[in-house]
Short mmCIF file of C-alpha atoms in Angstrom, two decimals:
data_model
loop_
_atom_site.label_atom_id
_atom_site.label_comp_id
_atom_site.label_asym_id
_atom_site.label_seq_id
_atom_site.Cartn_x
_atom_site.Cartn_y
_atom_site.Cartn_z
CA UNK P 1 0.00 0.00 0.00
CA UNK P 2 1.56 3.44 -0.77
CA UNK P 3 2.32 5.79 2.03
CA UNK P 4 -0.39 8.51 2.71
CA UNK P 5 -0.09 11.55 4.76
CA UNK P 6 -3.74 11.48 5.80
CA UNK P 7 -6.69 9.03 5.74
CA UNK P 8 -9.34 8.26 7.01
CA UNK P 9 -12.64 5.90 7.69
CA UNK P 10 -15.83 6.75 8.38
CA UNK P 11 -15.70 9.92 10.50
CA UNK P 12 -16.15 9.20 14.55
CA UNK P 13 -16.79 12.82 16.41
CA UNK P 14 -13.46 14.49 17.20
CA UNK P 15 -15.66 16.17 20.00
CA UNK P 16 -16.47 13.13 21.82
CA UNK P 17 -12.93 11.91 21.24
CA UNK P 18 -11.43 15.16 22.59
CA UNK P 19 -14.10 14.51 25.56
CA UNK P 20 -12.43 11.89 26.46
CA UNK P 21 -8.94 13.48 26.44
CA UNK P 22 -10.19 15.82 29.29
CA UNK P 23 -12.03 13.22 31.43
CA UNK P 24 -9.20 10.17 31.87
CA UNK P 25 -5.55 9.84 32.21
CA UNK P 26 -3.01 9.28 29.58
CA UNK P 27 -1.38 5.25 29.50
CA UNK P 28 2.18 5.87 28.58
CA UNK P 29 3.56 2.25 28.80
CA UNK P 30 1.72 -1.33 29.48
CA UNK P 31 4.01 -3.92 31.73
CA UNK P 32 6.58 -5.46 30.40
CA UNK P 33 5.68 -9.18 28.76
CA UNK P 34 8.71 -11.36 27.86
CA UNK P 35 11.73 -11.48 30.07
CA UNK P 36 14.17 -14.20 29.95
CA UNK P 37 13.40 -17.76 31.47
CA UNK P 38 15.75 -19.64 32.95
CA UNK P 39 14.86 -22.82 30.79
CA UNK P 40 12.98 -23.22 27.88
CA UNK P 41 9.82 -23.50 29.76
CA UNK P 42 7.87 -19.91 28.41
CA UNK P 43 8.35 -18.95 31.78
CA UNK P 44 7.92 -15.02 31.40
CA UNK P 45 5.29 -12.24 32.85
CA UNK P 46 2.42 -12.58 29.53
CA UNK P 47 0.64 -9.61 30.46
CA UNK P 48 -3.27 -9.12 32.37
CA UNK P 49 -5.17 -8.67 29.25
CA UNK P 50 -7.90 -10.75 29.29
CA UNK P 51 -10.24 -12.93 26.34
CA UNK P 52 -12.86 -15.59 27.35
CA UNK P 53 -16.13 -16.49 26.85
CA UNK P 54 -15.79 -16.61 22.74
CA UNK P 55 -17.53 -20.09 22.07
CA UNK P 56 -20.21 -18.02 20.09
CA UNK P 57 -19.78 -18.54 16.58
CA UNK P 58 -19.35 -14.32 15.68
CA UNK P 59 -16.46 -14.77 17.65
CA UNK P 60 -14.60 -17.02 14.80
CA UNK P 61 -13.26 -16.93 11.30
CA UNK P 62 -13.00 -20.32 10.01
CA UNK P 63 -11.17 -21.36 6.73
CA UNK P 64 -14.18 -23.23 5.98
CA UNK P 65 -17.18 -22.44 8.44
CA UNK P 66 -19.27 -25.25 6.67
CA UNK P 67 -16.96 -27.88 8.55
CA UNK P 68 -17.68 -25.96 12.24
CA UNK P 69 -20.03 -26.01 14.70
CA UNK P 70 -20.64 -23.55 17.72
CA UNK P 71 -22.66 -24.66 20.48
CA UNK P 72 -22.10 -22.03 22.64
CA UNK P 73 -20.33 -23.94 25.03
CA UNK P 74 -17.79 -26.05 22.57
CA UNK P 75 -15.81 -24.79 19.54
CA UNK P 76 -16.02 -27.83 17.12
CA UNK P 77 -14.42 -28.75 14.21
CA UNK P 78 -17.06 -31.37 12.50
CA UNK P 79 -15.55 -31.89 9.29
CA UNK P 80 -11.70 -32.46 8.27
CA UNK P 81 -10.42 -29.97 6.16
CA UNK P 82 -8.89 -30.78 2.89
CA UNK P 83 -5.53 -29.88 1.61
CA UNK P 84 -5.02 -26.21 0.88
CA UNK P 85 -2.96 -25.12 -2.01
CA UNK P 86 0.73 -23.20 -1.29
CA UNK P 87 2.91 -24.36 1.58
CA UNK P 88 2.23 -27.72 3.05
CA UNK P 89 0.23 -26.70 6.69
CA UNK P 90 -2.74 -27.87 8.78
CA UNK P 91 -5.77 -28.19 6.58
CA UNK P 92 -8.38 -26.38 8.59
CA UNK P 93 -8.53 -24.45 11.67
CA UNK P 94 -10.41 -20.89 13.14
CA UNK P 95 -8.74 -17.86 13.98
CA UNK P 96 -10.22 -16.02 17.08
CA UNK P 97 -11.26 -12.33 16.14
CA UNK P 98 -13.21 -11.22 19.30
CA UNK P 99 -10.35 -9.46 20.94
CA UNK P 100 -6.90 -8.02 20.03
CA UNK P 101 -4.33 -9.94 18.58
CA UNK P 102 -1.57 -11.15 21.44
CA UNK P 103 2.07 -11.08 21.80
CA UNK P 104 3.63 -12.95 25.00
CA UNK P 105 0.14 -14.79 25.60
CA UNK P 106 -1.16 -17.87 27.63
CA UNK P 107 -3.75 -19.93 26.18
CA UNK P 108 -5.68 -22.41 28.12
CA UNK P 109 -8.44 -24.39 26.90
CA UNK P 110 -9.64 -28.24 27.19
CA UNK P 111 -9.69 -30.08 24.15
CA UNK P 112 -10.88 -33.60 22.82
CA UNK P 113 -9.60 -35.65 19.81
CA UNK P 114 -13.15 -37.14 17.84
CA UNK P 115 -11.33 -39.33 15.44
CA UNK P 116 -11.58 -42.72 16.99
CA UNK P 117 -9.11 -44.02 19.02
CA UNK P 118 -7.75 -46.73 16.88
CA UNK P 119 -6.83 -44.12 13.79
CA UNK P 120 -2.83 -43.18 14.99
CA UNK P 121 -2.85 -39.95 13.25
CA UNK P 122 -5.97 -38.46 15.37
CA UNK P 123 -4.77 -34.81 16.23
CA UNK P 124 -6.00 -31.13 17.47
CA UNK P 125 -3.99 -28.13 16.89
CA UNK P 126 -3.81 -24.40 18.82
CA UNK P 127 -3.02 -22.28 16.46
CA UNK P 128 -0.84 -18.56 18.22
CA UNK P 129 0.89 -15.79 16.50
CA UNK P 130 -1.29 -16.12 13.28
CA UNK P 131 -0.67 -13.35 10.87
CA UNK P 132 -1.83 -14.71 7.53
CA UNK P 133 -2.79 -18.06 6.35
CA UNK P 134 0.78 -18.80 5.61
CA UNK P 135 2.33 -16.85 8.36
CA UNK P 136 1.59 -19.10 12.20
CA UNK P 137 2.78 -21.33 15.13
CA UNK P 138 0.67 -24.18 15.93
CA UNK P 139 1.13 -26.90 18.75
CA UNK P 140 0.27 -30.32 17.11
CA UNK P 141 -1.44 -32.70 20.27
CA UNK P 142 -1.42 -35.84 18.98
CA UNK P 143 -1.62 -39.41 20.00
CA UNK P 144 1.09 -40.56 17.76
CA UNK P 145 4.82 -39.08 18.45
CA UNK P 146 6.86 -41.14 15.59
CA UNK P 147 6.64 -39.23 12.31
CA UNK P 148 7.47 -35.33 11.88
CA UNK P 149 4.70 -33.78 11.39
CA UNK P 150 2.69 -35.22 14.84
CA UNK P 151 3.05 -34.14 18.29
CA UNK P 152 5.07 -31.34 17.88
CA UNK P 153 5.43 -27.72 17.79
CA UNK P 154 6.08 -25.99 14.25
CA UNK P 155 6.42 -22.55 12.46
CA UNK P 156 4.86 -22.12 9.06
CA UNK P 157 6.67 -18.94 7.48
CA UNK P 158 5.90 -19.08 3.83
CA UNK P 159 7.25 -22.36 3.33
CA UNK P 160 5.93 -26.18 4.40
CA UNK P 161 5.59 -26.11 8.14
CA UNK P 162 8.80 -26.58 10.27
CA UNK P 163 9.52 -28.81 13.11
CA UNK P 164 10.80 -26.46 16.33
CA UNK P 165 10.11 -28.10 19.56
CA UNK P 166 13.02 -28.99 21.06
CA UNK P 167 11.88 -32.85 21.84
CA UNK P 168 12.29 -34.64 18.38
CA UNK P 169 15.30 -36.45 17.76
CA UNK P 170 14.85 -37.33 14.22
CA UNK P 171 12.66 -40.33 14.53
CA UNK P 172 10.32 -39.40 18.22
CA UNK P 173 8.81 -36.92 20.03
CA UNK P 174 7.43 -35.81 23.20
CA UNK P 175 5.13 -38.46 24.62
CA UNK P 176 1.95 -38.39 22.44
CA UNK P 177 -0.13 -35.17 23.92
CA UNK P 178 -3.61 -37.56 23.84
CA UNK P 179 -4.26 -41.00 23.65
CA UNK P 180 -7.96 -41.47 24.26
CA UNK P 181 -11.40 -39.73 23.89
CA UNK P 182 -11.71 -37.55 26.94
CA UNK P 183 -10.98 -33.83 27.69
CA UNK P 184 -7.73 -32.98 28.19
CA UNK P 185 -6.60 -29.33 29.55
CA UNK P 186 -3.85 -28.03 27.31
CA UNK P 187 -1.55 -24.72 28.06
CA UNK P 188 0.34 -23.26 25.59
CA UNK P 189 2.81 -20.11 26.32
CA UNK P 190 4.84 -18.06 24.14
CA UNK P 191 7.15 -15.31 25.58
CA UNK P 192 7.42 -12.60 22.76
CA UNK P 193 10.24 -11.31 23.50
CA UNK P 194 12.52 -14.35 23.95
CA UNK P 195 10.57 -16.43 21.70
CA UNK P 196 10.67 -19.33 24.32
CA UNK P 197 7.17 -21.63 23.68
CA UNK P 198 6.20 -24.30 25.90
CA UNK P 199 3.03 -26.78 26.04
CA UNK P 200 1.87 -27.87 28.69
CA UNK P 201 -1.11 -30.75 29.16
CA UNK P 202 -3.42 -31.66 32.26
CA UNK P 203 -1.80 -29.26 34.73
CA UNK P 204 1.55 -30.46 34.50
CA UNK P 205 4.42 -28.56 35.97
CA UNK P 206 6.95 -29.67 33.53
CA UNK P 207 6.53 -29.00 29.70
CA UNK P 208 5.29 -31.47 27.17
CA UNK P 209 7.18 -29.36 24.51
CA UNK P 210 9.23 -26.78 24.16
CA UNK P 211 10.96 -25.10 21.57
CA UNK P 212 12.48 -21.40 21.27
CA UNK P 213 12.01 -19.18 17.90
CA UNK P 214 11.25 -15.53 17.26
CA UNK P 215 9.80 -15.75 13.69
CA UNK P 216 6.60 -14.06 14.79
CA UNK P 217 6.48 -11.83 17.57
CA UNK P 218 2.32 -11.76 17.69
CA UNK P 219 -0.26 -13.07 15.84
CA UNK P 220 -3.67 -14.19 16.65
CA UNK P 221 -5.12 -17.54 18.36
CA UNK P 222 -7.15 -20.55 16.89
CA UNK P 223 -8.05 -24.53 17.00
CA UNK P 224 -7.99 -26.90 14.54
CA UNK P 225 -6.60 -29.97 12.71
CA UNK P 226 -4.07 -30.68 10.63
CA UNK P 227 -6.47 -33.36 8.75
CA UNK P 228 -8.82 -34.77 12.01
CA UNK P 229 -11.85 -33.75 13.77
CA UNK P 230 -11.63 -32.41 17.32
CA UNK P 231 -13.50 -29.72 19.86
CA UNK P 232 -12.22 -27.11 22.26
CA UNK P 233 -14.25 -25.88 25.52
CA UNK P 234 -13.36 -22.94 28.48
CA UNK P 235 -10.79 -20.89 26.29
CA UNK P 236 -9.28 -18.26 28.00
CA UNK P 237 -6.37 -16.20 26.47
CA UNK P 238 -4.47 -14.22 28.43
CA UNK P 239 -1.34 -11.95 27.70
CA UNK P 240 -0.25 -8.90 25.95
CA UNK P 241 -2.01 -7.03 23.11
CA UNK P 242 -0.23 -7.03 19.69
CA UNK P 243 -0.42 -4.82 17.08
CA UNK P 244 0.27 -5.42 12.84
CA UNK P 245 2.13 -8.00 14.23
CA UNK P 246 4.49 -6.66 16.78
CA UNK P 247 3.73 -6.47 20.53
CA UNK P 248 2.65 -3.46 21.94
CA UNK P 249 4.07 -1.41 24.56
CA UNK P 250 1.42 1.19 25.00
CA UNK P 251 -1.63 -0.77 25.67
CA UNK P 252 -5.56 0.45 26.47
CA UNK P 253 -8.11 -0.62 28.67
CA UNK P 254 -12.12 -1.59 27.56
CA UNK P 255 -13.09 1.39 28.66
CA UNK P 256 -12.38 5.38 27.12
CA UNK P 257 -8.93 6.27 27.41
CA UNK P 258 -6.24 8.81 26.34
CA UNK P 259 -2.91 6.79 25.01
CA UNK P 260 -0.25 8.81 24.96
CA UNK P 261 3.51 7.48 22.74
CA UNK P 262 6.78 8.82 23.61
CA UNK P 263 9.54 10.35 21.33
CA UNK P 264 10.60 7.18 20.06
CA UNK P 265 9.15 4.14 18.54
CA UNK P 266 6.51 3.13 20.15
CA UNK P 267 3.49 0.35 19.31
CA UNK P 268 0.32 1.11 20.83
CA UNK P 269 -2.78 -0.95 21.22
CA UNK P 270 -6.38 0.87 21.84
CA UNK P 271 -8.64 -2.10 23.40
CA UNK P 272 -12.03 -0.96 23.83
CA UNK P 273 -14.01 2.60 24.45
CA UNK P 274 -13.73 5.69 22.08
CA UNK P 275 -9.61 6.53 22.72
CA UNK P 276 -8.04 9.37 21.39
CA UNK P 277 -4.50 8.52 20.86
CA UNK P 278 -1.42 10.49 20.72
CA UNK P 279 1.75 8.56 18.56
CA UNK P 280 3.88 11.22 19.56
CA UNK P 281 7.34 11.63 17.97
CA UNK P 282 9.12 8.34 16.49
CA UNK P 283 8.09 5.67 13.96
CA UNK P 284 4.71 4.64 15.82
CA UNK P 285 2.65 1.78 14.79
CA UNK P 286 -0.76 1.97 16.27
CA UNK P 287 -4.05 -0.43 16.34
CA UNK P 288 -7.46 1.30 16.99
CA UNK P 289 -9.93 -0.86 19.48
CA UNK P 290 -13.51 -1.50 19.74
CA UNK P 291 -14.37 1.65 20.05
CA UNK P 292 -14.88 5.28 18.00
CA UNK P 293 -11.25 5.88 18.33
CA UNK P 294 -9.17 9.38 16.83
CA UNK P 295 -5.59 8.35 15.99
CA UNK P 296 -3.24 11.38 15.61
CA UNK P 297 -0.22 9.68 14.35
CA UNK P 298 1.86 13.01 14.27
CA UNK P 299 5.95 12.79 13.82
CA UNK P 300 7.25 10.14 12.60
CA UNK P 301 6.57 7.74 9.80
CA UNK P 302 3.68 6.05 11.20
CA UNK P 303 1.42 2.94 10.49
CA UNK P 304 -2.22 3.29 11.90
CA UNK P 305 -4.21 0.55 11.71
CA UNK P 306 -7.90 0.51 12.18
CA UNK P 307 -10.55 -1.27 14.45
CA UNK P 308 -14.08 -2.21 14.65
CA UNK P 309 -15.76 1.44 15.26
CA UNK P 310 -16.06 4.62 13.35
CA UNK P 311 -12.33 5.53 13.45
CA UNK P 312 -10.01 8.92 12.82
CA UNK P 313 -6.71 8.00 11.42
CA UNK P 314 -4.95 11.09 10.83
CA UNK P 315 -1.25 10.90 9.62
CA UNK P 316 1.43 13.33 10.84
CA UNK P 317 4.16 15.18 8.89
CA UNK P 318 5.98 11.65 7.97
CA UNK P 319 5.54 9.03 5.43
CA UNK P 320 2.55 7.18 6.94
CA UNK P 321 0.97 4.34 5.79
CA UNK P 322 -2.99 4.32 6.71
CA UNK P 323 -4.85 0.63 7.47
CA UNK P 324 -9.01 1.29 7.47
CA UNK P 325 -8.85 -2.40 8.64
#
């Protein structure tokens, strides 16, 4: 997309915006997500923001929603996908879109396998740090640990899906994630700033899998298959909001806030409420939120990225590059 001073979508008052400027305090920084662990084990501060309660199907974008079923209690993938054309990578899968996009991020869920038991290839995936249907992590639970693609944590970057996780020797894996057809709680961390991932599965203290890569610094979530059947229940995702792929350090709350940058590079995430946000000087990239947001990107060459309101995105003096969403 070609650089534009000045953009905008579909106008949200600057009145009620600058309302809001006068009525709440400015953020200037969010806590700090990914610090280094002593192992391998993901074991880093994610951040407090908060996402649960998404079974609902609005809350989804499947490849093919055909093949998917919300009950409003289970997430469930009815049909197996078939192959998709490009890099070799699981056929289908949902991407969560209620909520921001995450950087260091805990996911817990509990998830069943519905291929029967007897089929060895029977797997679920949870899908973090999706960017783009050939851009993704995804931890592969499986009951079978003896071929490369199952059981394992991988990295698809353009290119058939890589092998990370730090447990496969060249012919075995971690001990197969699931074996029979019960519920199984399932933990997945990734430290963004480290790149440290770790999996962990019914409450264990020690790591399933692990595996260390900074590819993708944030992305969103989702659940799938590589080419099985499966469901997911009681997903909450907690962490650190991203933003156009890189994890924010300014971040917002739900409600109406002022979001102030700094005179560097900063990356700012508005969550929810009508925000007015300030880039301040620096090469800024910012995400609007929920809300009727105004997005003064000022100095700087900026990327502002829109939301789901009525959003402002004004560029400064730089080379900006303006995202209506």
């Amino acid at each position: 997309m070609s650089p534009t001073p000045l953009a905008f979508r579909r106008l949200a008052p600057v009145s009620f915006a600058l309302a809001v400027a006068l009525a709440v305090p400015a953020i200037t920084a969010a806590p700090a997500a990914g610090q280094p662990a002593d192992s391998a084990a993901a074991d880093c501060a994610v951040g407090s923001t908060v996402v649960r309660n998404v079974a609902g199907r609005a809350n989804w974008a499947p490849l093919t929603p055909s093949k998917w079923r919300f009950t409003g209690s289970e997430v469930v993938l009815a049909e197996a996908g078939v192959p998709p054309t490009g890099p070799r990578r699981p056929f289908e899968y949902a991407v969560l879109t209620h909520g921001p996009e995450f950087g260091s991020v805990q996911i817990d869920a509990e998830v069943r396998l519905d291929t029967p038991v007897p089929i060895s290839n029977r797997d679920v995936i949870i899908v973090f740090g999706y960017q783009s249907p050939t851009r993704f992590y995804y931890a592969h639970l499986s009951s079978d640990n003896t071929i490369y693609p199952h059981n394992g944590i991988f990295v698809v970057d353009d290119a058939d899906r890589l092998r990370i996780d730090d447990q496969w020797n060249g012919s075995v894996g971690a001990p197969p994630a699931i074996t029979d057809a019960r519920y199984h709680r399932v933990r997945v961390r990734h430290c963004s700033g480290t790149g440290e991932i770790a999996v962990y599965v019914d409450g264990a203290s020690t790591p399933l899998m692990t595996a260390t890569d900074t590819t993708f610094q944030a992305g969103r979530v989702g659940f799938g298959s590589f080419d099985n059947v499966g469901r997911m229940r009681g997903l909450t995702v907690t962490g650190t909001p991203g933003c156009a792929g890189a994890e924010a350090t300014v971040v917002g709350t739900r409600r109406a806030d002022l979001l102030a940058g700094t005179r560097g590079p900063d990356v700012i995430a508005a969550l929810g409420g009508g925000d007015l946000v300030l880039a301040g000087a620096g090469d800024d990239v910012v995400c609007a939120g929920d809300g009727d947001d105004l997005v003064l990107g000022q100095q700087g060459d900026d990327t502002l990225v829109g939301g789901g309101g009525r959003d402002l995105l004004l560029g400064g003096p730089g080379a900006n590059t303006v995202l209506p969403d």
